[in-house]
Short mmCIF file of C-alpha atoms in Angstrom, two decimals:
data_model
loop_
_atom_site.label_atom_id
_atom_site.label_comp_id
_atom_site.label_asym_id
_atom_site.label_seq_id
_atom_site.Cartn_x
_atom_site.Cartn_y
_atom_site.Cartn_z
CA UNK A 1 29.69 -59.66 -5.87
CA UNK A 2 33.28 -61.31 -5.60
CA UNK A 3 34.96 -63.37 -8.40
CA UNK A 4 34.17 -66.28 -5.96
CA UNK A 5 30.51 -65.75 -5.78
CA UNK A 6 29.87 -65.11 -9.48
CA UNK A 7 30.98 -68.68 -10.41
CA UNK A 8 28.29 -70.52 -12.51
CA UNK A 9 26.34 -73.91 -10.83
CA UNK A 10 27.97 -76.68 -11.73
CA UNK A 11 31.43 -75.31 -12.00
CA UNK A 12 32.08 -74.83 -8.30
CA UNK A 13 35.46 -77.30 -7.72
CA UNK A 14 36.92 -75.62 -11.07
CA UNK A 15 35.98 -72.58 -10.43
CA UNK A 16 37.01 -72.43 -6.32
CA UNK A 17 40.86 -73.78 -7.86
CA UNK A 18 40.95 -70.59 -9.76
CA UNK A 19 41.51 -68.53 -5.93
CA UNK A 20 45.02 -69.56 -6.38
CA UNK A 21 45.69 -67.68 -9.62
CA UNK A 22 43.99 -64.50 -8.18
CA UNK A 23 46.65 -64.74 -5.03
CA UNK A 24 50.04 -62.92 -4.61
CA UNK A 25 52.82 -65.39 -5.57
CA UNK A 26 54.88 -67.18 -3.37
CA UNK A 27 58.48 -67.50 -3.41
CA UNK A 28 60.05 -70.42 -2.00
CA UNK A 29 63.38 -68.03 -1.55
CA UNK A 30 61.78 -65.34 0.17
CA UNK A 31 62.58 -65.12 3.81
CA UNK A 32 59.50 -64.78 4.90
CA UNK A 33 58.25 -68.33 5.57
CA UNK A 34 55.76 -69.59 3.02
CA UNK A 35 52.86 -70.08 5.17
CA UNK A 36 53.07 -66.44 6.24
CA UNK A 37 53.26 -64.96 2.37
CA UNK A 38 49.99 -67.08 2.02
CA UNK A 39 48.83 -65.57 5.33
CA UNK A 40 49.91 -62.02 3.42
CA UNK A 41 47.77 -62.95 0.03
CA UNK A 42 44.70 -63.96 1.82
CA UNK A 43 44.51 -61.03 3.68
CA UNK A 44 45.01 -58.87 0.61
CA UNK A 45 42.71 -60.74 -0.97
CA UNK A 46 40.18 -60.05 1.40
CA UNK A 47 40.90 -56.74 1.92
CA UNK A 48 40.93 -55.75 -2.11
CA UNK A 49 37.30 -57.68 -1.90
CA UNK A 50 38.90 -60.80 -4.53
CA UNK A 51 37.00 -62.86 -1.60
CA UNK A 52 33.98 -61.21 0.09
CA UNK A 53 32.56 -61.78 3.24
CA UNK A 54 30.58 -65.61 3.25
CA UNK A 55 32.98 -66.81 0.29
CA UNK A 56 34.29 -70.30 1.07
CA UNK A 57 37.49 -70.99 0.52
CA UNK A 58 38.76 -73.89 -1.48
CA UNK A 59 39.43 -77.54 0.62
CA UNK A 60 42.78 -76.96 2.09
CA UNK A 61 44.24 -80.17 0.29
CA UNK A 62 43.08 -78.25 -3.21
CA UNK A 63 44.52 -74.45 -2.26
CA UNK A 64 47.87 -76.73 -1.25
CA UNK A 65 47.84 -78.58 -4.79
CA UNK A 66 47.24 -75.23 -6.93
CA UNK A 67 49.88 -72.89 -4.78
CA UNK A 68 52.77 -76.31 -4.84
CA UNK A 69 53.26 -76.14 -1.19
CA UNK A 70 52.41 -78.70 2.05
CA UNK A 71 49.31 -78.86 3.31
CA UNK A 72 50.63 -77.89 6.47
CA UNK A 73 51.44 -74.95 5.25
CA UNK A 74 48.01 -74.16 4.17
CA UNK A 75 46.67 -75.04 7.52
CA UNK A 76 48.82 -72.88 9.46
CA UNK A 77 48.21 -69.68 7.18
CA UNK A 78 44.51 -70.45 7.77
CA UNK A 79 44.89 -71.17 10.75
CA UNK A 80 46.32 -67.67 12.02
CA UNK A 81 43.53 -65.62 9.71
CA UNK A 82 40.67 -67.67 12.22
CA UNK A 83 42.81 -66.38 14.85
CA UNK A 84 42.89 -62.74 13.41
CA UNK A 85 38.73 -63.60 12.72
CA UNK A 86 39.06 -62.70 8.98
CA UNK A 87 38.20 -66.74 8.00
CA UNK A 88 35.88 -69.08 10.20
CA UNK A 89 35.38 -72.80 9.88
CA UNK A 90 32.46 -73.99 10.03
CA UNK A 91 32.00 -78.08 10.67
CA UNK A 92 31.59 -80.61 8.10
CA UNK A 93 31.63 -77.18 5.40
CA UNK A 94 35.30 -75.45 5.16
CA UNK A 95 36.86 -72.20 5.31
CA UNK A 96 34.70 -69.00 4.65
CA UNK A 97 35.43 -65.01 4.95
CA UNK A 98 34.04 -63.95 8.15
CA UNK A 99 31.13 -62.05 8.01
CA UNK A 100 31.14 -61.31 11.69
CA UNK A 101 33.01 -58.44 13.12
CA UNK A 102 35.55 -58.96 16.06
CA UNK A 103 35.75 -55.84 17.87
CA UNK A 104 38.55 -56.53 20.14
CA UNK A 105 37.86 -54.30 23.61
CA UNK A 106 42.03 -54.01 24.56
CA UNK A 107 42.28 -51.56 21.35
CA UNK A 108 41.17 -48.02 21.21
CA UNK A 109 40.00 -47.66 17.49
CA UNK A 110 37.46 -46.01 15.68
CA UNK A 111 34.86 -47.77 13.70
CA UNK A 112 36.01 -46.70 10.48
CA UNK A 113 39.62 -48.34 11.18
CA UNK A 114 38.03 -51.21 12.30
CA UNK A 115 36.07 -52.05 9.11
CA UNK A 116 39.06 -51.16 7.03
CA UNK A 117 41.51 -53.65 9.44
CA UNK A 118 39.03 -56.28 7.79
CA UNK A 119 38.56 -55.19 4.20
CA UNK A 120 35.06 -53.93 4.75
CA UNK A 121 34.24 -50.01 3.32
CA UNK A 122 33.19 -48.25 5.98
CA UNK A 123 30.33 -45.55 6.00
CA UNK A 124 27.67 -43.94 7.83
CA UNK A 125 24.41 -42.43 7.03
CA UNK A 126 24.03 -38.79 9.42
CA UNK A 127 20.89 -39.44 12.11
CA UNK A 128 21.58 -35.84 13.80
CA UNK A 129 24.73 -33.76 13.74
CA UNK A 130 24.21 -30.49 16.33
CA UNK A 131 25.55 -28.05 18.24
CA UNK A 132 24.41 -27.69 22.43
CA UNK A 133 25.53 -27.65 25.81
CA UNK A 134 25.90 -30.40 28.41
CA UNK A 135 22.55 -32.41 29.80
CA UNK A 136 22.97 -33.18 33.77
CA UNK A 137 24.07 -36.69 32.41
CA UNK A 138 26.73 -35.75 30.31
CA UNK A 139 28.00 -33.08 32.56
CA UNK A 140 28.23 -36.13 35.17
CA UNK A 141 29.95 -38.42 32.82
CA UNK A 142 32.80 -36.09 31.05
CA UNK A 143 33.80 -33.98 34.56
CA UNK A 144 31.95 -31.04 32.65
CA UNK A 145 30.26 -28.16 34.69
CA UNK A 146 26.45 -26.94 33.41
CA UNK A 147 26.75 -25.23 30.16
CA UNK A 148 29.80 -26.26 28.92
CA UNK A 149 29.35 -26.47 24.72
CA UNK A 150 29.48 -30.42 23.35
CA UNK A 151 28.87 -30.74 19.58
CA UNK A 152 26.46 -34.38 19.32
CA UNK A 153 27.01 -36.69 16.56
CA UNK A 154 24.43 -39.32 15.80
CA UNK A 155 24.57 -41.24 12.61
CA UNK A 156 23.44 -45.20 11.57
CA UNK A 157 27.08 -46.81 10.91
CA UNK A 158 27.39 -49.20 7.96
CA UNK A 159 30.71 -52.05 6.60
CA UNK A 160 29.68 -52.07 2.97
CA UNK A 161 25.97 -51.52 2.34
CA UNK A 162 25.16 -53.49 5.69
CA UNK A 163 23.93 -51.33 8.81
CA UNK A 164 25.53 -52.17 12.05
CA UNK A 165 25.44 -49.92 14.64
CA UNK A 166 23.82 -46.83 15.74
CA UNK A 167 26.10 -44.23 17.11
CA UNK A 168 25.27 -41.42 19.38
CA UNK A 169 28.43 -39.60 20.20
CA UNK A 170 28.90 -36.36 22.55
CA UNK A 171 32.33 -34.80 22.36
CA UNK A 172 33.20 -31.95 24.07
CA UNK A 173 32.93 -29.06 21.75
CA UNK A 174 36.57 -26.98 22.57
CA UNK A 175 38.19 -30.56 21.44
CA UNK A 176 37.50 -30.22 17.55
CA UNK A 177 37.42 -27.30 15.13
CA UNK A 178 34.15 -26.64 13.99
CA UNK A 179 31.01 -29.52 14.25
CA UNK A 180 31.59 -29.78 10.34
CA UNK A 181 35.07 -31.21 10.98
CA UNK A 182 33.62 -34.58 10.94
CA UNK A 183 33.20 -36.23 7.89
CA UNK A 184 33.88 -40.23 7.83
CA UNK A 185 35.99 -40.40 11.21
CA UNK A 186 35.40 -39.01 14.05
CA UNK A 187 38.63 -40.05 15.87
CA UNK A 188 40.22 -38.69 12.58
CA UNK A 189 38.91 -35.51 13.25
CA UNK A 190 39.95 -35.21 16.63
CA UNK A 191 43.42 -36.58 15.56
CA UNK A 192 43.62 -33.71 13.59
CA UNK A 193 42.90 -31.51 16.11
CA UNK A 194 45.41 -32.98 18.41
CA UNK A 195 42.62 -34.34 20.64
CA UNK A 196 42.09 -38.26 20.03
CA UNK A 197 40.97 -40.18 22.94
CA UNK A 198 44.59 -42.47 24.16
CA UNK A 199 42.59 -44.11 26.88
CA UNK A 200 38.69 -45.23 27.61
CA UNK A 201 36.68 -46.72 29.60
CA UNK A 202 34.18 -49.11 27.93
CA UNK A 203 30.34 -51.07 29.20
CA UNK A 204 29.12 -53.45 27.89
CA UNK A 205 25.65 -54.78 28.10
CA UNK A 206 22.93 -57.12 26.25
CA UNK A 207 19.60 -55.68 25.58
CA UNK A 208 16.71 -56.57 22.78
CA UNK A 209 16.43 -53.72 20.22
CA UNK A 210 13.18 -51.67 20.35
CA UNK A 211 11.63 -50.72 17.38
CA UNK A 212 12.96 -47.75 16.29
CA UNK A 213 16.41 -49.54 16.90
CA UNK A 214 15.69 -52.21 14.53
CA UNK A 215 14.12 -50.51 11.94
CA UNK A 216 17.09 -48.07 11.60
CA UNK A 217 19.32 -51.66 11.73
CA UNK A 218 17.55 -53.59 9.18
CA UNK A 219 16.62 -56.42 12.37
CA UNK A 220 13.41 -56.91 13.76
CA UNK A 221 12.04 -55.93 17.26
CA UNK A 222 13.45 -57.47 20.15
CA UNK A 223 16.13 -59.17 18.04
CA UNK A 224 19.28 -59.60 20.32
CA UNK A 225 21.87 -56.43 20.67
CA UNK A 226 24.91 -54.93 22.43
CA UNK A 227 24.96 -51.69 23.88
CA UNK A 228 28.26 -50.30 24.38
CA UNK A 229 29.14 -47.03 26.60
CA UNK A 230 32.49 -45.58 26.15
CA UNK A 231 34.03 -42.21 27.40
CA UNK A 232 37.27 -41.45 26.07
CA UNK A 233 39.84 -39.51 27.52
CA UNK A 234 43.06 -37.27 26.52
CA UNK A 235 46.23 -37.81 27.83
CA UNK A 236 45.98 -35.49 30.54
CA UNK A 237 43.11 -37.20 31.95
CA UNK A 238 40.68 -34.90 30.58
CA UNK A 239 37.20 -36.41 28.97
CA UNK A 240 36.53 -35.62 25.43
CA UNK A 241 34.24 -37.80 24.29
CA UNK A 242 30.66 -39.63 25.60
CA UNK A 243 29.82 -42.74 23.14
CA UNK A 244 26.66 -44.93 23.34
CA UNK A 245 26.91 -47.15 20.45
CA UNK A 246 23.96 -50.25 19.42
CA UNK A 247 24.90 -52.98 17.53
CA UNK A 248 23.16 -55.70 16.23
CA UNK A 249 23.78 -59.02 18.18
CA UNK A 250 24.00 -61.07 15.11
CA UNK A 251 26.84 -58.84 12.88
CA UNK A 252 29.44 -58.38 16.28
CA UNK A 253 31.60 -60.27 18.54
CA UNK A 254 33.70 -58.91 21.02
CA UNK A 255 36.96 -59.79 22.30
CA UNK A 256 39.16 -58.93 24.93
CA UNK A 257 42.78 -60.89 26.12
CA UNK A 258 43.33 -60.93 29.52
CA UNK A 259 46.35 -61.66 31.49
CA UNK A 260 47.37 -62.46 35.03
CA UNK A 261 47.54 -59.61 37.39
#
């Protein structure tokens, strides 16, 4: 529970004031402009879990009063962290810590450094980790031939104590050290090995979560969720790793920026 969350009924509009005095203090004759060293705090804030996912905010005209600076200046700061997704506003309520996860799809990172880009703690909870050799499928999919060696990594994948995906991972075996090699990260692990992915191709498709699926995600059967199918590949176009990941429809959004051609 945050400092935010633990304030007593009754004492809310004190209480919510008090964000300002947890902040990083800003200095008028820094020359970074103000709105961005508030942009700077909030983050922190967020990411040292001083505000925790669902905590609102205080009114903008109140966070202005308490830090000395312009409204405007409070609105712009906020108004980039909606942009980043680490604050939402919701109508007629405020400003609140996302709870949602942006996954954007232009950016090749791991889950782990995705949680931690947003303050969360990532961790995972081990489904199946083994040791085998290609199925016709995954042979297809990675360029493999019939009994090449892939090392399978299945695990539930959790920001904080909340479960949001289920990971099943195949990477090809000769592309990390040992199958204990992975312990939090698996893109760590084949960092270290001098085999991260540095390109991938990515599906994405809506399906309802059976009920294995939702049991394992703390949803209910036939609740909405994302299946996403990546293969990664190394620089010299080789594949390394075979990714089908399920997340739960209600935790995830994801975003991609496009451009003309």
């Amino acid at each position: 529970m945050s400092a935010l969350q633990s304030a007593p009924d009754g004492y809310g509009s004190r209480y919510m004031t008090s964000l300002a005095r947890l902040l990083r203090p800003l200095d008028p004759s820094h020359n970074l402009p103000l709105y961005q060293q508030l942009q700077r705090a909030l983050r922190e804030a967020i990411e040292n879990r001083v505000l925790s996912p669902d905590d609102a905010l205080p009114a903008e005209r109140q966070l202005a009063a308490e830090l000395s600076v312009s409204r405007i200046t409070v609105r712009k700061a906020i108004d980039g962290l909606v942009e980043e997704g680490l604050l939402v506003r919701r109508q007629g309520a405020g400003n609140f810590v996302s709870a949602r996860i942006e996954k954007n799809f232009s950016k090749l990172t791991s889950f782990s450094e995705d949680m931690r880009a947003r303050g969360r703690t990532p961790h995972s909870v081990w489904l199946k980790r083994a040791e085998g050799t290609v199925t016709p499928e995954e042979a297809l999919t990675l360029g493999l031939s019939p009994g090449v060696p892939v090392y399978r990594f299945h695990r539930i994948r959790y920001a904080d104590d909340n479960p949001m995906c289920l990971e099943y991972a195949t990477i090809v075996a000769s592309c990390l050290s040992s199958l204990e090699a992975v312990d939090k990260s698996l893109y760590e692990a084949l960092e270290a090995a001098g085999n991260r992915p540095v390109r991938a191709l990515q599906r994405l498709r809506a399906l309802l979560l059976n009920a294995e699926q939702a049991k394992l995600l703390n949803a209910r059967e036939a609740d909405a969720g994302l299946l996403v199918e990546r293969v990664g590949f190394l620089r010299d176009g080789r594949a390394v790793e075979f990714c089908r990941s399920y997340y739960r429809g209600d935790t995830y959004d994801f975003v991609a920026e496009l451009s003309m051609p």
